C-alpha cells in the first residue's frame, strides 16, 4: 500500500524535472546533514588506523548513534527486531600504531622545521619512537639512482625528494637512522599549500627501529637552503605508540521484510587521518542509517530486501564481509562505497563524482569522460561489467543535483576503494567520491574543508537510491528500463559524433560495437529487479535492445560510407 501511494504521489522537483524516485520525497525532509557533519568532526580529530585509539573511538561513536536510532545489539536482539547492529572483533596479525608527538629541527636554528601539533602527517605511519630527548644526526641528501652501498650512511639521516619504497631495504642495510622525504604530487598545488604534508607509511616495524618524517614544501625548501650552506644536522624527536590490538568492524542491518537474504551494502572506511577522507563517508553513512531507521519505525517506508551499513578498514573489511559467508555473499545484489563524500569544492577543487563500473569509457576515454588525477589503467573488453547500476545511480544523483543546484559528474573506473571487492566478487559496485582535491591525504584535510550541504546531498541521493532498489518490483524495473534505454541511445549518439570527427572514421567501429554490446547486456540485467521476471518486461527489454541494435547498425553504416 505504501508503494502504491508513493507512486501516485510523485511530484515535480527542481527545474520542471519529473521525479522518478518517490523516496526522495521522504528522505529529503529527514536528512539535514547535522549528524553527518558532527560525526565527521568527531572522527576527523583522530589519526585512525585499525586497532588504534582514534579508530576505536570512532567505532564507539557509531555504535552509540545506532543505538539511539533504535538499532539493537545483535546478540541481544529478539526475532522480531529488524534493526540490529554488531561490532566484529578480530586479532590483528601485526601491531597497531598511533602518533603521539613529533618535532624536527635544523640544528642551530631557533624555529622548528616541523612540529606535529601543526603538521599531524609529518610522522610516517609505523615509525618507531626516537629516544625521549630525540636524536641529533647529520643529514645526507640522496637520489634514487645513487649507489647507496658506497656511501657512508651509518647513523645518518637521509633526505630525498622522492618516495622511499624502492630503496627502503637498502636504507636499513646501510644502518640509516631514519628518512626525511618530500613527495607531494602536483595536484596538491604544493607551492600554494606550502604547509601540506601527504601522509606516508613504512612497513610494520616489528624488528627494526626505523622512522620517517614527511616534509611539506616549505620545510623541504628550508632544509635545502641549509644544506647549500654546508654540513647540516637535524634533531628529530618522534614519540609513537605501537601495540597489539584487535580490529573492529561495525555492521548494521535493516532486515528485509520479504526477501531478507537479498541486500544492498553501503560501505565506508574509518581508517585514514583526514576529514573528507574518510570521516565524511563515515558520517554520511551513519546519518543514512539513522534516517532510514526512523522512517521504518514510523512506517513511512518499507525495506523488502535487507539494507546493510558497513564501517571498517578500507577494502579489507568489505572483502571479508563478502568472502567470509558465501550464502550471505550470494544475496548481495549491489554495493556502494562512500569515500571522500563531504567536500566543500569551493575550497578543495574538483567535483562530486560517481566512479562507474567498468564500461567502454575505461578503454576509450574521450569526449566528456575523463580520468581523475588519481588515474586508472586502460581496461580491456574482458574487464567490462555491463549493468543497469551505472545509469540508475547516475540518474538519481543527477536528479538530486537538479533539485539542490549541486554539481554531479562521473569518471571511468579507476579502483582503489571499497567498491573493488564487490566487483571482484562479480557484484555490481560503485564509488561515490570527490576528486581532484588539493588537500587529498594531507594534514590540511580538516573539518573546514567539509560542507554539510554536500554531506546532505550525497546522503540523500544514496539513501533514496538504496530504498528504491531494496523495494524494487515490476514498476521499478520498467522505470529503470526507461532510464537505461535513454542512456544507451544518448551514449551511442555521442560516440558516433566523436567517431565522425576522426581522421579515419571507419576505424572507430570497434568503439561503437563495444558500447552496443555493453548496453545490450546492461538492458538484460534489468530482469534482476523483478522477483519473477514477467513476459511484459522481457518483451520491453527486447524492444529496447532492438532499438540499440538498429541505432548502432545505422551509425556503423554511416561510418563505412565515410
Coordinates of N, CA, C and O in Angstrom, one line a residue, residues 108-283:
X108 N 70.8 24.2 15.4 CA 71.4 25.6 15.4 C 70.3 26.6 15.0 O 70.6 27.8 15.2
X109 N 69.2 26.2 14.5 CA 68.1 27.2 14.2 C 67.1 27.2 15.3 O 66.7 26.1 15.8
X110 N 66.5 28.4 15.6 CA 65.6 28.5 16.7 C 64.2 28.1 16.4 O 63.4 27.7 17.3
X111 N 63.8 28.2 15.1 CA 62.4 27.9 14.7 C 62.3 26.4 14.2 O 63.1 26.0 13.3
X112 N 61.5 25.6 14.8 CA 61.4 24.2 14.4 C 61.0 24.1 12.9 O 60.3 25.0 12.3
X113 N 61.6 23.1 12.2 CA 61.2 22.9 10.8 C 59.8 22.3 10.7 O 59.0 22.8 9.9
X114 N 59.5 21.4 11.6 CA 58.1 20.9 11.6 C 57.8 20.5 13.1 O 58.7 20.1 13.8
X115 N 56.5 20.6 13.4 CA 56.0 20.2 14.7 C 54.7 19.5 14.5 O 53.8 20.1 13.8
X116 N 54.4 18.4 15.1 CA 53.2 17.6 14.8 C 51.9 18.3 15.2 O 50.8 18.0 14.7
X117 N 52.0 19.3 16.2 CA 50.7 20.0 16.5 C 50.2 20.8 15.4 O 49.0 21.1 15.4
X118 N 51.1 21.1 14.4 CA 50.7 21.9 13.3 C 50.7 21.0 12.0 O 50.0 21.3 11.0
X119 N 51.5 20.0 12.0 CA 51.6 19.1 10.8 C 51.4 17.6 11.3 O 52.4 16.9 11.5
X120 N 50.2 17.2 11.4 CA 49.9 15.9 12.1 C 50.3 14.8 11.2 O 50.4 13.6 11.7
X121 N 50.6 15.0 9.9 CA 51.0 13.9 9.0 C 52.5 13.8 8.9 O 53.0 13.0 8.0
X122 N 53.3 14.5 9.6 CA 54.7 14.5 9.4 C 55.4 13.2 9.7 O 56.4 12.8 9.1
X123 N 54.8 12.4 10.7 CA 55.4 11.2 11.1 C 54.9 10.0 10.2 O 53.7 9.8 10.1
X124 N 55.8 9.3 9.6 CA 55.4 8.2 8.8 C 54.6 7.2 9.6 O 55.0 6.9 10.7
X125 N 53.5 6.7 9.1 CA 52.8 5.6 9.7 C 53.8 4.4 10.0 O 54.5 4.0 9.1
X126 N 53.7 3.8 11.1 CA 54.5 2.7 11.6 C 55.9 3.1 12.1 O 56.7 2.3 12.4
X127 N 56.2 4.4 12.1 CA 57.5 4.9 12.6 C 57.6 4.5 14.1 O 56.7 4.6 14.9
X128 N 58.9 4.1 14.5 CA 59.1 3.9 15.9 C 59.5 5.2 16.6 O 59.7 6.2 15.9
X129 N 59.5 5.2 17.9 CA 59.9 6.4 18.7 C 61.4 6.5 18.7 O 62.2 5.5 18.7
X130 N 61.9 7.7 18.7 CA 63.3 8.0 19.0 C 63.4 8.0 20.5 O 62.5 7.9 21.2
X131 N 64.7 8.0 21.0 CA 64.8 8.2 22.4 C 64.1 9.5 22.9 O 63.9 10.4 22.1
X132 N 63.7 9.5 24.2 CA 62.8 10.6 24.7 C 63.3 12.0 24.3 O 62.5 12.9 24.0
X133 N 64.6 12.2 24.4 CA 65.1 13.5 24.1 C 65.4 13.8 22.6 O 65.8 14.9 22.3
X134 N 65.1 12.8 21.8 CA 65.3 12.9 20.4 C 66.8 12.5 20.0 O 67.6 12.2 20.9
X135 N 67.1 12.6 18.7 CA 68.4 12.3 18.3 C 68.9 13.4 17.4 O 68.1 14.1 16.7
X136 N 70.2 13.7 17.4 CA 70.8 14.7 16.5 C 71.8 14.0 15.6 O 72.7 13.2 16.1
X137 N 71.6 14.2 14.3 CA 72.5 13.5 13.4 C 72.6 14.3 12.1 O 71.8 15.2 11.8
X138 N 73.7 13.9 11.4 CA 73.9 14.6 10.1 C 72.9 14.2 9.0 O 72.5 13.0 9.0
X139 N 72.6 15.1 8.2 CA 71.6 14.8 7.1 C 72.5 14.6 5.8 O 73.3 15.4 5.5
X140 N 72.1 13.5 5.1 CA 72.8 13.3 3.8 C 71.7 13.3 2.7 O 70.7 12.5 2.8
X141 N 71.9 14.1 1.7 CA 71.0 14.2 0.6 C 71.3 13.0 -0.4 O 72.4 12.8 -0.8
X142 N 70.2 12.2 -0.7 CA 70.4 11.1 -1.7 C 69.4 11.2 -2.8 O 68.3 11.8 -2.6
X143 N 69.7 10.6 -3.9 CA 68.8 10.4 -5.0 C 68.6 8.9 -5.3 O 69.4 8.1 -4.9
X144 N 67.5 8.6 -5.9 CA 67.2 7.2 -6.1 C 68.2 6.4 -6.8 O 68.4 5.2 -6.6
X145 N 68.9 7.1 -7.7 CA 69.9 6.4 -8.6 C 71.3 6.3 -7.9 O 72.2 5.7 -8.4
X146 N 71.5 6.9 -6.7 CA 72.7 6.8 -6.0 C 73.1 5.4 -5.6 O 72.3 4.6 -5.4
X147 N 74.4 5.2 -5.6 CA 74.9 3.9 -5.2 C 75.1 3.9 -3.7 O 76.1 4.2 -3.1
X148 N 74.0 3.5 -3.0 CA 74.0 3.6 -1.6 C 75.0 2.8 -0.8 O 75.6 3.3 0.2
X149 N 75.3 1.6 -1.2 CA 76.3 0.8 -0.5 C 77.7 1.5 -0.5 O 78.5 1.3 0.4
X150 N 78.0 2.4 -1.5 CA 79.3 3.0 -1.5 C 79.3 4.3 -0.6 O 80.3 5.0 -0.5
X151 N 78.1 4.7 -0.1 CA 78.1 5.9 0.7 C 78.1 5.6 2.2 O 77.7 4.5 2.7
X152 N 78.7 6.5 3.0 CA 78.7 6.4 4.4 C 77.4 6.9 5.0 O 77.3 8.1 5.2
X153 N 76.5 6.0 5.3 CA 75.2 6.4 5.8 C 74.9 5.9 7.2 O 73.8 6.2 7.7
X154 N 75.8 5.2 7.7 CA 75.6 4.6 9.1 C 75.4 5.7 10.1 O 76.1 6.7 10.1
X155 N 74.3 5.6 10.8 CA 73.9 6.5 11.9 C 73.6 7.9 11.3 O 73.7 8.9 12.1
X156 N 73.3 8.0 10.1 CA 72.9 9.3 9.4 C 71.4 9.3 9.2 O 70.7 8.3 9.3
X157 N 70.9 10.5 8.9 CA 69.6 10.8 8.5 C 69.6 11.1 7.0 O 70.4 12.0 6.6
X158 N 68.9 10.4 6.2 CA 68.9 10.7 4.7 C 67.7 11.6 4.4 O 66.6 11.5 5.0
X159 N 67.9 12.4 3.4 CA 66.9 13.3 2.9 C 66.8 13.1 1.4 O 67.8 13.1 0.6
X160 N 65.6 12.8 0.9 CA 65.4 12.6 -0.5 C 64.0 13.2 -1.0 O 63.1 13.3 -0.2
X161 N 64.0 13.6 -2.3 CA 62.8 14.2 -2.8 C 62.1 13.2 -3.8 O 61.9 13.5 -4.9
X162 N 61.8 12.1 -3.2 CA 61.0 11.1 -3.9 C 60.5 10.1 -2.9 O 60.8 10.2 -1.7
X163 N 59.7 9.1 -3.3 CA 59.3 8.0 -2.4 C 60.4 7.1 -2.0 O 61.4 7.0 -2.7
X164 N 60.3 6.5 -0.9 CA 61.4 5.6 -0.4 C 61.2 4.1 -0.6 O 62.0 3.3 -0.3
X165 N 60.0 3.8 -1.2 CA 59.7 2.3 -1.2 C 60.7 1.5 -1.9 O 61.1 0.4 -1.4
X166 N 61.3 2.0 -3.0 CA 62.2 1.2 -3.8 C 63.6 1.0 -3.1 O 64.3 0.1 -3.5
X167 N 63.9 1.9 -2.2 CA 65.2 1.8 -1.5 C 65.1 1.6 0.0 O 66.1 1.6 0.7
X168 N 63.9 1.3 0.5 CA 63.7 1.1 1.9 C 64.7 0.0 2.5 O 65.4 0.3 3.5
X169 N 64.8 -1.1 1.8 CA 65.6 -2.2 2.4 C 67.1 -1.8 2.4 O 67.8 -2.1 3.3
X170 N 67.5 -1.0 1.3 CA 68.9 -0.6 1.3 C 69.2 0.4 2.4 O 70.3 0.4 3.0
X171 N 68.2 1.2 2.8 CA 68.4 2.2 3.9 C 68.6 1.4 5.2 O 69.5 1.7 6.0
X172 N 67.8 0.3 5.4 CA 68.0 -0.5 6.6 C 69.4 -1.2 6.6 O 70.1 -1.2 7.6
X173 N 69.8 -1.7 5.4 CA 71.1 -2.4 5.3 C 72.2 -1.5 5.5 O 73.3 -1.9 6.0
X174 N 72.1 -0.2 5.3 CA 73.1 0.8 5.5 C 73.1 1.5 6.8 O 73.8 2.5 7.1
X175 N 72.2 0.9 7.7 CA 72.2 1.4 9.1 C 71.8 2.9 9.2 O 72.3 3.6 10.1
X176 N 70.9 3.3 8.3 CA 70.4 4.7 8.3 C 69.4 4.8 9.5 O 68.7 3.9 9.8
X177 N 69.5 5.9 10.3 CA 68.6 6.1 11.4 C 67.2 6.3 11.0 O 66.3 5.8 11.6
X178 N 67.0 7.1 10.0 CA 65.6 7.5 9.5 C 65.7 8.3 8.3 O 66.8 8.6 7.8
X179 N 64.5 8.6 7.8 CA 64.5 9.3 6.5 C 63.6 10.6 6.6 O 62.6 10.6 7.3
X180 N 64.0 11.6 5.9 CA 63.2 12.8 5.6 C 62.9 12.8 4.2 O 63.8 12.7 3.3
X181 N 61.6 12.9 3.8 CA 61.3 12.8 2.4 C 60.3 13.9 2.0 O 59.5 14.3 2.8
X182 N 60.4 14.2 0.7 CA 59.4 15.2 0.2 C 58.9 14.5 -1.1 O 59.7 14.2 -2.0
X183 N 57.5 14.4 -1.2 CA 57.0 13.6 -2.4 C 55.5 14.1 -2.6 O 54.7 13.2 -2.8
X184 N 55.3 15.4 -2.7 CA 53.9 15.8 -2.9 C 53.6 16.0 -4.4 O 54.3 16.7 -5.1
X185 N 52.6 15.3 -4.9 CA 52.3 15.4 -6.3 C 51.8 16.8 -6.7 O 51.3 17.6 -5.8
X186 N 51.8 17.1 -8.0 CA 51.5 18.5 -8.4 C 50.0 18.8 -8.1 O 49.7 20.0 -7.9
X187 N 49.1 17.8 -8.2 CA 47.7 18.2 -8.0 C 47.4 18.7 -6.6 O 46.3 19.3 -6.3
X188 N 48.4 18.6 -5.6 CA 48.2 19.1 -4.3 C 48.6 20.6 -4.3 O 48.4 21.3 -3.2
X189 N 49.1 21.1 -5.4 CA 49.5 22.5 -5.5 C 50.4 22.9 -4.4 O 50.2 23.8 -3.6
X190 N 51.5 22.2 -4.2 CA 52.4 22.4 -3.1 C 53.0 23.8 -2.9 O 53.3 24.2 -1.8
X191 N 53.2 24.5 -4.0 CA 53.8 25.8 -3.9 C 52.8 26.8 -3.4 O 53.1 27.9 -3.0
X192 N 51.5 26.4 -3.5 CA 50.4 27.3 -2.9 C 50.1 26.8 -1.5 O 50.1 27.6 -0.5
X193 N 50.0 25.5 -1.3 CA 49.7 24.9 0.0 C 51.0 24.5 0.6 O 51.3 23.3 0.8
X194 N 51.8 25.4 1.0 CA 53.2 25.2 1.4 C 53.3 24.4 2.7 O 54.4 23.8 2.9
X195 N 52.3 24.3 3.5 CA 52.4 23.5 4.8 C 51.8 22.1 4.7 O 51.9 21.4 5.6
X196 N 51.2 21.8 3.5 CA 50.6 20.5 3.4 C 51.6 19.4 3.4 O 52.6 19.4 2.7
X197 N 51.3 18.3 4.1 CA 52.1 17.1 4.1 C 51.1 15.9 3.8 O 50.2 15.7 4.5
X198 N 51.4 15.2 2.7 CA 50.7 14.0 2.4 C 51.2 12.8 3.2 O 52.4 12.5 3.2
X199 N 50.3 12.1 3.9 CA 50.8 11.1 4.8 C 51.5 9.9 4.1 O 51.2 9.6 2.9
X200 N 52.5 9.4 4.7 CA 53.3 8.3 4.1 C 53.4 7.2 5.1 O 53.1 7.4 6.3
X201 N 53.8 6.0 4.7 CA 53.9 4.9 5.6 C 55.1 4.0 5.4 O 55.7 4.0 4.3
X202 N 55.5 3.3 6.4 CA 56.6 2.3 6.4 C 56.0 1.0 6.6 O 54.8 0.8 7.1
X203 N 56.7 -0.1 6.2 CA 56.2 -1.4 6.6 C 56.2 -1.5 8.2 O 56.8 -0.7 8.9
X204 N 55.4 -2.4 8.7 CA 55.3 -2.6 10.2 C 56.7 -2.8 10.7 O 57.5 -3.7 10.3
X205 N 57.1 -2.0 11.7 CA 58.5 -2.0 12.3 C 58.6 -2.9 13.5 O 58.9 -2.5 14.6
X206 N 58.3 -4.2 13.3 CA 58.3 -5.2 14.4 C 59.8 -5.5 14.8 O 60.0 -5.9 15.9
X207 N 60.7 -5.5 13.8 CA 62.1 -5.9 14.1 C 63.1 -4.8 13.9 O 64.3 -5.1 13.8
X208 N 62.7 -3.6 13.6 CA 63.6 -2.5 13.4 C 63.3 -1.3 14.2 O 62.3 -1.3 14.9
X209 N 64.1 -0.3 14.1 CA 63.9 0.9 14.9 C 63.9 2.1 13.9 O 64.3 3.2 14.3
X210 N 63.3 1.9 12.8 CA 63.4 2.9 11.7 C 62.2 3.9 11.9 O 61.1 3.5 12.4
X211 N 62.4 5.1 11.4 CA 61.3 6.1 11.4 C 61.4 7.0 10.1 O 62.4 7.0 9.4
X212 N 60.4 7.7 9.9 CA 60.4 8.6 8.7 C 59.6 9.8 9.0 O 58.6 9.8 9.8
X213 N 60.1 10.9 8.4 CA 59.4 12.2 8.5 C 59.1 12.7 7.1 O 60.0 12.8 6.3
X214 N 57.8 13.0 6.8 CA 57.5 13.5 5.5 C 57.5 15.1 5.6 O 57.0 15.6 6.6
X215 N 58.0 15.7 4.6 CA 58.2 17.2 4.6 C 57.1 17.9 3.8 O 56.6 17.4 2.8
X216 N 56.7 19.1 4.3 CA 55.9 20.0 3.5 C 56.9 20.7 2.5 O 58.1 20.6 2.5
X217 N 56.3 21.4 1.5 CA 57.1 22.1 0.5 C 57.9 23.2 1.3 O 59.1 23.3 1.0
X218 N 57.3 23.8 2.2 CA 58.0 24.9 3.0 C 59.2 24.3 3.7 O 60.3 24.8 3.7
X219 N 59.0 23.1 4.4 CA 60.1 22.5 5.2 C 61.1 22.0 4.3 O 62.3 22.1 4.6
X220 N 60.8 21.4 3.1 CA 61.7 20.9 2.2 C 62.6 22.1 1.7 O 63.9 21.9 1.6
X221 N 62.1 23.2 1.4 CA 62.8 24.4 0.9 C 63.8 24.9 1.9 O 65.0 25.2 1.6
X222 N 63.4 24.9 3.2 CA 64.3 25.3 4.3 C 65.4 24.4 4.4 O 66.6 24.8 4.7
X223 N 65.1 23.1 4.4 CA 66.2 22.1 4.5 C 67.2 22.2 3.4 O 68.4 22.1 3.6
X224 N 66.7 22.4 2.2 CA 67.6 22.5 1.0 C 68.5 23.7 1.2 O 69.7 23.7 0.9
X225 N 68.0 24.8 1.7 CA 68.8 26.0 1.9 C 69.9 25.8 2.9 O 71.0 26.2 2.7
X226 N 69.5 25.1 3.9 CA 70.5 24.8 5.0 C 71.6 23.9 4.4 O 72.8 24.1 4.7
X227 N 71.3 22.9 3.6 CA 72.3 22.0 3.0 C 73.2 22.7 2.0 O 74.4 22.4 1.9
X228 N 72.7 23.8 1.4 CA 73.6 24.5 0.5 C 74.7 25.2 1.2 O 75.7 25.5 0.6
X229 N 74.5 25.5 2.5 CA 75.5 26.2 3.3 C 76.6 25.3 3.8 O 77.6 25.7 4.4
X230 N 76.3 24.0 3.7 CA 77.3 23.0 4.1 C 76.8 21.9 5.0 O 75.6 21.6 5.0
X231 N 77.6 21.3 5.7 CA 77.2 20.2 6.6 C 76.1 20.6 7.5 O 76.2 21.6 8.2
X232 N 75.0 19.7 7.5 CA 73.8 20.1 8.3 C 73.4 18.9 9.2 O 73.4 17.8 8.7
X233 N 73.0 19.3 10.4 CA 72.5 18.3 11.3 C 71.0 18.6 11.6 O 70.6 19.8 11.5
X234 N 70.3 17.6 11.9 CA 68.9 17.8 12.4 C 68.7 17.1 13.7 O 69.4 16.1 14.0
X235 N 67.7 17.6 14.5 CA 67.3 17.0 15.7 C 65.9 16.5 15.5 O 65.0 17.2 15.1
X236 N 65.7 15.2 15.7 CA 64.4 14.5 15.5 C 63.9 13.9 16.8 O 64.7 13.1 17.4
X237 N 62.7 14.3 17.1 CA 62.1 13.7 18.4 C 60.7 13.2 18.0 O 59.8 14.0 17.7
X238 N 60.6 11.9 17.9 CA 59.3 11.3 17.5 C 58.9 10.4 18.6 O 59.7 9.5 19.1
X239 N 57.6 10.5 19.0 CA 57.1 9.6 20.0 C 55.8 9.0 19.4 O 54.9 9.7 19.0
X240 N 55.8 7.7 19.4 CA 54.6 6.9 18.8 C 54.3 5.8 19.8 O 55.0 5.5 20.7
X241 N 53.1 5.2 19.5 CA 52.7 4.0 20.3 C 52.5 2.9 19.3 O 51.9 3.0 18.2
X242 N 53.1 1.7 19.6 CA 53.0 0.5 18.8 C 52.6 -0.6 19.7 O 53.3 -0.9 20.7
X243 N 51.4 -1.2 19.5 CA 51.0 -2.2 20.4 C 50.0 -3.2 19.7 O 49.4 -2.9 18.7
X244 N 49.8 -4.3 20.3 CA 48.9 -5.3 19.8 C 47.5 -4.9 20.1 O 47.1 -4.3 21.1
X245 N 46.6 -5.2 19.1 CA 45.2 -4.8 19.3 C 44.3 -5.6 18.4 O 44.8 -6.4 17.5
X246 N 43.0 -5.5 18.6 CA 42.0 -6.1 17.7 C 41.5 -5.1 16.7 O 41.4 -3.9 17.0
X247 N 41.1 -5.6 15.6 CA 40.5 -4.8 14.5 C 39.0 -4.9 14.7 O 38.4 -6.0 14.8
X248 N 38.3 -3.7 14.7 CA 36.9 -3.7 14.9 C 36.2 -3.3 13.6 O 36.7 -2.5 12.8
X249 N 35.0 -3.9 13.4 CA 34.1 -3.6 12.2 C 32.7 -3.4 12.7 O 32.3 -4.3 13.5
X250 N 32.0 -2.4 12.3 CA 30.6 -2.3 12.6 C 29.7 -2.7 11.4 O 29.9 -2.2 10.3
X251 N 28.7 -3.5 11.7 CA 27.8 -3.9 10.7 C 26.4 -3.7 11.2 O 26.0 -4.2 12.3
X252 N 25.6 -2.8 10.5 CA 24.2 -2.6 10.9 C 23.3 -3.1 9.8 O 23.6 -2.9 8.6
X253 N 22.2 -3.6 10.2 CA 21.2 -4.2 9.2 C 19.8 -3.7 9.5 O 19.4 -3.6 10.7
X254 N 19.1 -3.4 8.4 CA 17.6 -3.3 8.5 C 17.1 -4.5 7.7 O 17.2 -4.6 6.5
X255 N 16.6 -5.5 8.4 CA 16.3 -6.8 7.8 C 15.1 -6.6 6.9 O 14.1 -6.0 7.2
X256 N 15.2 -7.2 5.7 CA 14.2 -7.1 4.7 C 13.0 -7.9 5.1 O 13.0 -8.9 5.7
X257 N 11.8 -7.3 4.8 CA 10.5 -7.9 5.2 C 10.1 -9.0 4.3 O 9.3 -9.9 4.8
X258 N 10.5 -9.0 3.1 CA 10.1 -10.0 2.1 C 11.2 -10.9 1.6 O 11.0 -12.1 1.6
X259 N 12.3 -10.3 1.3 CA 13.5 -11.1 0.8 C 14.7 -10.7 1.6 O 15.6 -10.1 1.1
X260 N 14.7 -11.1 2.9 CA 15.8 -10.7 3.8 C 17.2 -11.2 3.3 O 18.2 -10.6 3.7
X261 N 17.2 -12.3 2.6 CA 18.5 -12.9 2.1 C 19.2 -12.0 1.0 O 20.4 -12.2 0.8
X262 N 18.4 -11.1 0.4 CA 18.9 -10.2 -0.6 C 19.2 -8.9 0.0 O 18.5 -8.4 0.9
X263 N 20.3 -8.2 -0.4 CA 20.7 -7.0 0.3 C 21.4 -6.0 -0.6 O 22.1 -6.4 -1.6
X264 N 21.4 -4.8 -0.2 CA 22.3 -3.7 -0.7 C 23.2 -3.4 0.4 O 22.8 -3.2 1.6
X265 N 24.5 -3.3 0.2 CA 25.5 -3.0 1.2 C 26.2 -1.6 0.9 O 26.7 -1.4 -0.2
X266 N 26.1 -0.7 1.9 CA 26.8 0.5 1.9 C 28.1 0.3 2.7 O 28.0 -0.2 3.8
X267 N 29.2 0.9 2.2 CA 30.4 0.7 2.9 C 31.2 2.0 3.0 O 31.4 2.7 2.0
X268 N 31.7 2.3 4.2 CA 32.5 3.5 4.5 C 33.7 3.1 5.4 O 33.5 2.6 6.5
X269 N 34.9 3.4 4.9 CA 36.0 3.0 5.8 C 36.4 4.1 6.8 O 36.2 5.3 6.5
X270 N 36.8 3.6 8.0 CA 37.1 4.5 9.1 C 38.5 5.0 9.0 O 38.8 6.2 9.4
X271 N 39.5 4.2 8.6 CA 40.9 4.5 8.7 C 41.3 5.6 7.8 O 40.5 5.9 6.8
X272 N 42.4 6.2 8.0 CA 43.0 7.4 7.4 C 42.7 8.6 8.2 O 41.7 8.7 8.9
X273 N 43.6 9.6 8.2 CA 43.5 10.7 9.2 C 42.7 11.9 8.8 O 42.6 12.8 9.6
X274 N 42.1 11.9 7.6 CA 41.5 13.1 7.1 C 40.1 13.3 7.5 O 39.4 12.4 8.0
X275 N 39.6 14.5 7.3 CA 38.2 14.8 7.5 C 37.3 14.4 6.3 O 36.4 13.6 6.5
X276 N 37.7 14.8 5.1 CA 36.9 14.3 3.9 C 37.3 12.9 3.7 O 36.4 12.1 3.3
X277 N 38.5 12.5 3.9 CA 39.0 11.1 3.7 C 39.4 10.5 5.0 O 40.5 10.8 5.5
X278 N 38.5 9.7 5.6 CA 37.2 9.4 5.1 C 36.2 9.6 6.3 O 35.2 8.8 6.4
X279 N 36.4 10.6 7.1 CA 35.5 10.8 8.2 C 34.1 11.2 7.6 O 33.1 10.9 8.1
X280 N 34.2 11.9 6.4 CA 32.9 12.3 5.8 C 32.1 11.1 5.3 O 30.8 11.1 5.4
X281 N 32.7 10.0 4.8 CA 32.0 8.8 4.4 C 31.4 8.2 5.7 O 30.2 7.7 5.6
X282 N 32.1 8.1 6.8 CA 31.6 7.5 8.0 C 30.4 8.3 8.5 O 29.4 7.7 8.8
X283 N 30.5 9.6 8.5 CA 29.4 10.4 9.0 C 28.1 10.4 8.1 O 27.0 10.3 8.6

